[in-house]
Amino acid sequence: MNQITLINGDGIGPEISDAVVKIIEASGLKINWDVQSAGADVVDTEGSPLPQRVIDSVKRNKVALKAPVTTPIGKGFRSVNVQLRKSLDLYANVRPCKNLPDIKTKFSHVDIVVVRENTEDLYAGLERKVDENTAESIKLITRGASERICRFAFEYALKNNRHEVCVVTKANIMKVSDGLFLDCFRNVSKDYHDINTREILVDNLCMQLVQNPSQFDVLVLPNLYGDIVSDLCAGLIGGLGVAQGANIGDEYAVFEPVHGSAPDIQGQNKANPTALLLSAIEMLKYINKKDYAFKIKNALYKTFEQSKFTVDLGGNLSTTEFTNAIIQNLNQ
Ligand code: NAI
């Protein structure tokens, strides 16, 4: 039986994890979930929000499904998400954004894949208070990490029949750091003659995305721009409730939605499990369970086609009702 780490998170994490586990179980696929808690709830008992046992579990199983974990703003522990990505060298954050059936959005031909560098940039955690009124944060960009993520984006484009990779920077202002990222992109692109390339500044990208998103194919970005742009892209296809993601490294992969722990709707049976479910579907493809992945995806799409939606998508179904509707469609 497949053993997979399940980090069920906090906030809405446990609610949507339960939903996804039930749906996978109903598909007939047997998975031995190695459930690992992390975040604020375990700090008191284990002294860390990301105990070593969580990392060891992913190392053992090679693959994890992860629900969101809260990160306190401004103080407290360092983000579990950032730490996990760094500890396992999950250097590529892949976030496909494609219209889903019957979800009404402003644009109907969105099919963008955001490839975000996941280990450095302003998320390296190199910041300090210089004095009472001054703080500084180091934007770390290295040739190694930048070439690696650009190569990943081109390889992804090749394997997935994509035609263009567009690099996103602010190299006109941050000539040295973003300039290095751009230089790496240009170098790597020389090995991929069949893929078109494009260069755009991040501010212009944002404007173009909200006016004409279908012009974009694969985007590759340093960490911070990738984080922000992927939420923007999520908005184009119906919001965070449907935006999937994956953190991929050479040895391990952790599949997780773009969204956070949504404390504003925690415990209300309102959360949309779709983003975690789509992430799990990608995970099933990754572990070569493609039949189950397609079966679950068809059931999800059928549920949307029946106009069954959670509240975030304008519907009136609770998490439980939406989950049951998918399970019913699996069994038909
Ligand atoms: P958020 O993504 O949790 O929520 C933003 C808005 O989207 C909220 O109104 C929320 O109700 C809604 N939303 C999000 N997911 C939804 C879903 N599945 N169904 C229905 N509505 C949904 O972002 P926020 O509020 O900025 O962050 C909350 C916490 O999550 C923070 O501590 C943040 O650090 C953490 N976070 C964790 C991530 C992770 O574990 N990978 C990623 C992003 C944020």
Short mmCIF file of N, CA and C and ligand atoms in Angstrom, two decimals, residues 10 12 16 66-73 79-82 85 95 116 227 231 239-242 247 256-266 270-276 310-313, ligand 1:
data_model
loop_
_atom_site.label_atom_id
_atom_site.label_comp_id
_atom_site.label_asym_id
_atom_site.label_seq_id
_atom_site.Cartn_x
_atom_site.Cartn_y
_atom_site.Cartn_z
N ASP A 10 -3.60 23.61 10.25
CA ASP A 10 -4.51 24.18 11.26
C ASP A 10 -5.50 25.10 10.55
N ILE A 12 -8.53 25.98 8.66
CA ILE A 12 -9.43 25.08 7.90
C ILE A 12 -8.72 23.81 7.45
N ILE A 16 -10.53 20.48 5.48
CA ILE A 16 -10.36 20.15 4.05
C ILE A 16 -9.54 18.87 3.88
N LYS A 66 -0.14 18.40 1.94
CA LYS A 66 -0.08 19.33 3.07
C LYS A 66 -1.21 20.35 3.01
N ALA A 67 -1.92 20.45 4.14
CA ALA A 67 -2.93 21.51 4.29
C ALA A 67 -2.22 22.73 4.88
N PRO A 68 -2.86 23.90 4.83
CA PRO A 68 -2.18 25.12 5.29
C PRO A 68 -1.89 25.16 6.79
N VAL A 69 -0.83 25.88 7.10
CA VAL A 69 -0.42 26.08 8.49
C VAL A 69 -0.28 27.59 8.73
N THR A 70 -0.84 28.07 9.82
CA THR A 70 -0.79 29.50 10.15
C THR A 70 0.62 29.96 10.48
N THR A 71 0.96 31.17 9.99
CA THR A 71 2.23 31.80 10.39
C THR A 71 1.90 33.11 11.08
N PRO A 72 2.27 33.27 12.35
CA PRO A 72 1.96 34.55 13.02
C PRO A 72 2.65 35.70 12.31
N ILE A 73 1.97 36.84 12.20
CA ILE A 73 2.55 38.00 11.51
C ILE A 73 3.44 38.80 12.46
N SER A 79 7.97 30.77 9.52
CA SER A 79 6.95 30.03 8.78
C SER A 79 7.31 28.55 8.62
N VAL A 80 6.37 27.68 9.00
CA VAL A 80 6.55 26.24 8.83
C VAL A 80 6.71 25.92 7.34
N ASN A 81 5.95 26.66 6.54
CA ASN A 81 5.97 26.40 5.10
C ASN A 81 7.33 26.69 4.51
N VAL A 82 7.88 27.85 4.87
CA VAL A 82 9.20 28.23 4.35
C VAL A 82 10.26 27.24 4.85
N ARG A 85 10.02 23.82 3.04
CA ARG A 85 10.52 23.90 1.66
C ARG A 85 12.04 23.93 1.67
N ARG A 95 2.36 26.16 -9.66
CA ARG A 95 0.97 26.51 -9.38
C ARG A 95 0.19 26.72 -10.69
N ARG A 116 7.48 29.19 -9.30
CA ARG A 116 8.07 30.15 -8.34
C ARG A 116 9.30 29.54 -7.69
N ASP A 227 4.99 34.42 -5.20
CA ASP A 227 3.98 34.29 -4.15
C ASP A 227 2.79 35.21 -4.46
N ASP A 231 -1.31 34.33 -6.21
CA ASP A 231 -2.63 34.68 -5.64
C ASP A 231 -3.45 35.46 -6.67
N GLY A 239 -10.70 32.12 -7.44
CA GLY A 239 -10.26 32.44 -6.08
C GLY A 239 -9.40 31.37 -5.45
N LEU A 240 -9.01 31.64 -4.20
CA LEU A 240 -8.07 30.75 -3.52
C LEU A 240 -8.66 29.36 -3.26
N GLY A 241 -9.95 29.26 -3.19
CA GLY A 241 -10.60 27.97 -2.93
C GLY A 241 -10.35 26.93 -4.00
N VAL A 242 -9.88 27.37 -5.18
CA VAL A 242 -9.67 26.40 -6.27
C VAL A 242 -8.22 26.40 -6.80
N ASN A 247 5.12 21.67 -4.27
CA ASN A 247 6.52 22.04 -4.03
C ASN A 247 7.35 20.84 -4.43
N GLU A 256 0.38 21.04 -2.01
CA GLU A 256 -0.42 21.88 -1.10
C GLU A 256 -1.12 22.98 -1.88
N PRO A 257 -2.27 23.42 -1.38
CA PRO A 257 -2.96 24.51 -2.07
C PRO A 257 -2.21 25.82 -1.93
N VAL A 258 -2.60 26.81 -2.76
CA VAL A 258 -1.98 28.14 -2.68
C VAL A 258 -2.45 28.85 -1.40
N HIS A 259 -3.69 28.58 -1.00
CA HIS A 259 -4.28 29.37 0.09
C HIS A 259 -3.69 29.05 1.46
N GLY A 260 -4.03 29.92 2.41
CA GLY A 260 -3.59 29.75 3.79
C GLY A 260 -4.67 29.09 4.64
N SER A 261 -4.54 29.28 5.96
CA SER A 261 -5.39 28.53 6.90
C SER A 261 -6.77 29.17 7.12
N ALA A 262 -7.03 30.28 6.44
CA ALA A 262 -8.35 30.95 6.45
C ALA A 262 -9.00 30.97 7.83
N PRO A 263 -8.35 31.58 8.83
CA PRO A 263 -8.93 31.58 10.18
C PRO A 263 -10.32 32.22 10.23
N ASP A 264 -10.63 33.10 9.26
CA ASP A 264 -11.94 33.77 9.28
C ASP A 264 -13.11 32.80 9.05
N ILE A 265 -12.85 31.63 8.47
CA ILE A 265 -13.97 30.69 8.25
C ILE A 265 -13.73 29.33 8.94
N GLN A 266 -12.70 29.29 9.78
CA GLN A 266 -12.37 28.04 10.49
C GLN A 266 -13.56 27.51 11.29
N LYS A 270 -17.43 25.64 5.98
CA LYS A 270 -17.65 26.50 4.81
C LYS A 270 -16.51 26.41 3.81
N ALA A 271 -15.38 25.86 4.26
CA ALA A 271 -14.18 25.89 3.41
C ALA A 271 -14.35 25.04 2.16
N ASN A 272 -13.78 25.53 1.08
CA ASN A 272 -13.81 24.80 -0.18
C ASN A 272 -12.61 23.85 -0.23
N PRO A 273 -12.83 22.55 -0.32
CA PRO A 273 -11.70 21.62 -0.35
C PRO A 273 -11.08 21.45 -1.74
N THR A 274 -11.60 22.17 -2.74
CA THR A 274 -11.17 21.94 -4.14
C THR A 274 -9.66 22.15 -4.33
N ALA A 275 -9.12 23.22 -3.75
CA ALA A 275 -7.69 23.51 -3.98
C ALA A 275 -6.82 22.37 -3.46
N LEU A 276 -7.17 21.85 -2.28
CA LEU A 276 -6.40 20.72 -1.74
C LEU A 276 -6.66 19.46 -2.56
N THR A 310 -19.45 25.48 -3.20
CA THR A 310 -19.35 26.01 -1.84
C THR A 310 -19.59 27.53 -1.87
N VAL A 311 -19.65 28.12 -0.68
CA VAL A 311 -20.04 29.53 -0.57
C VAL A 311 -19.08 30.48 -1.29
N ASP A 312 -17.77 30.19 -1.24
CA ASP A 312 -16.79 31.08 -1.87
C ASP A 312 -17.03 31.19 -3.37
N LEU A 313 -17.69 30.19 -3.98
CA LEU A 313 -17.93 30.22 -5.42
C LEU A 313 -19.38 30.62 -5.73
P1 NAI B 1 -5.83 32.78 3.36
O1 NAI B 1 -5.46 32.19 2.05
O2 NAI B 1 -5.87 31.87 4.52
O3 NAI B 1 -7.27 33.50 3.24
C1 NAI B 1 -7.52 34.58 2.35
C2 NAI B 1 -9.04 34.64 2.08
O4 NAI B 1 -9.42 33.54 1.25
C3 NAI B 1 -9.87 34.52 3.34
O5 NAI B 1 -11.01 35.34 3.23
C4 NAI B 1 -10.30 33.06 3.37
O6 NAI B 1 -11.52 32.80 4.02
C5 NAI B 1 -10.39 32.72 1.88
N1 NAI B 1 -10.06 31.31 1.63
C6 NAI B 1 -8.84 30.75 1.64
N2 NAI B 1 -8.91 29.45 1.40
C7 NAI B 1 -10.22 29.16 1.24
C8 NAI B 1 -10.93 27.97 0.98
N3 NAI B 1 -10.32 26.78 0.81
N4 NAI B 1 -12.27 28.02 0.90
C9 NAI B 1 -12.93 29.19 1.03
N5 NAI B 1 -12.31 30.37 1.27
C10 NAI B 1 -10.96 30.35 1.38
O7 NAI B 1 -4.82 33.98 3.60
P2 NAI B 1 -4.49 34.81 4.93
O8 NAI B 1 -5.75 35.12 5.65
O9 NAI B 1 -3.63 35.90 4.45
O10 NAI B 1 -3.60 33.83 5.80
C11 NAI B 1 -4.06 33.09 6.91
C12 NAI B 1 -2.88 32.31 7.47
O11 NAI B 1 -2.46 31.30 6.55
C13 NAI B 1 -1.64 33.16 7.77
O12 NAI B 1 -1.11 32.74 9.00
C14 NAI B 1 -0.69 32.81 6.65
O13 NAI B 1 0.65 32.97 7.02
C15 NAI B 1 -1.04 31.36 6.41
N6 NAI B 1 -0.69 30.88 5.07
C16 NAI B 1 -0.26 29.58 4.99
C17 NAI B 1 0.04 29.05 3.75
C18 NAI B 1 0.47 27.63 3.69
O14 NAI B 1 0.34 26.90 4.66
N7 NAI B 1 1.02 27.18 2.58
C19 NAI B 1 -0.07 29.84 2.51
C20 NAI B 1 -0.60 31.16 2.72
C21 NAI B 1 -0.88 31.66 3.97
#
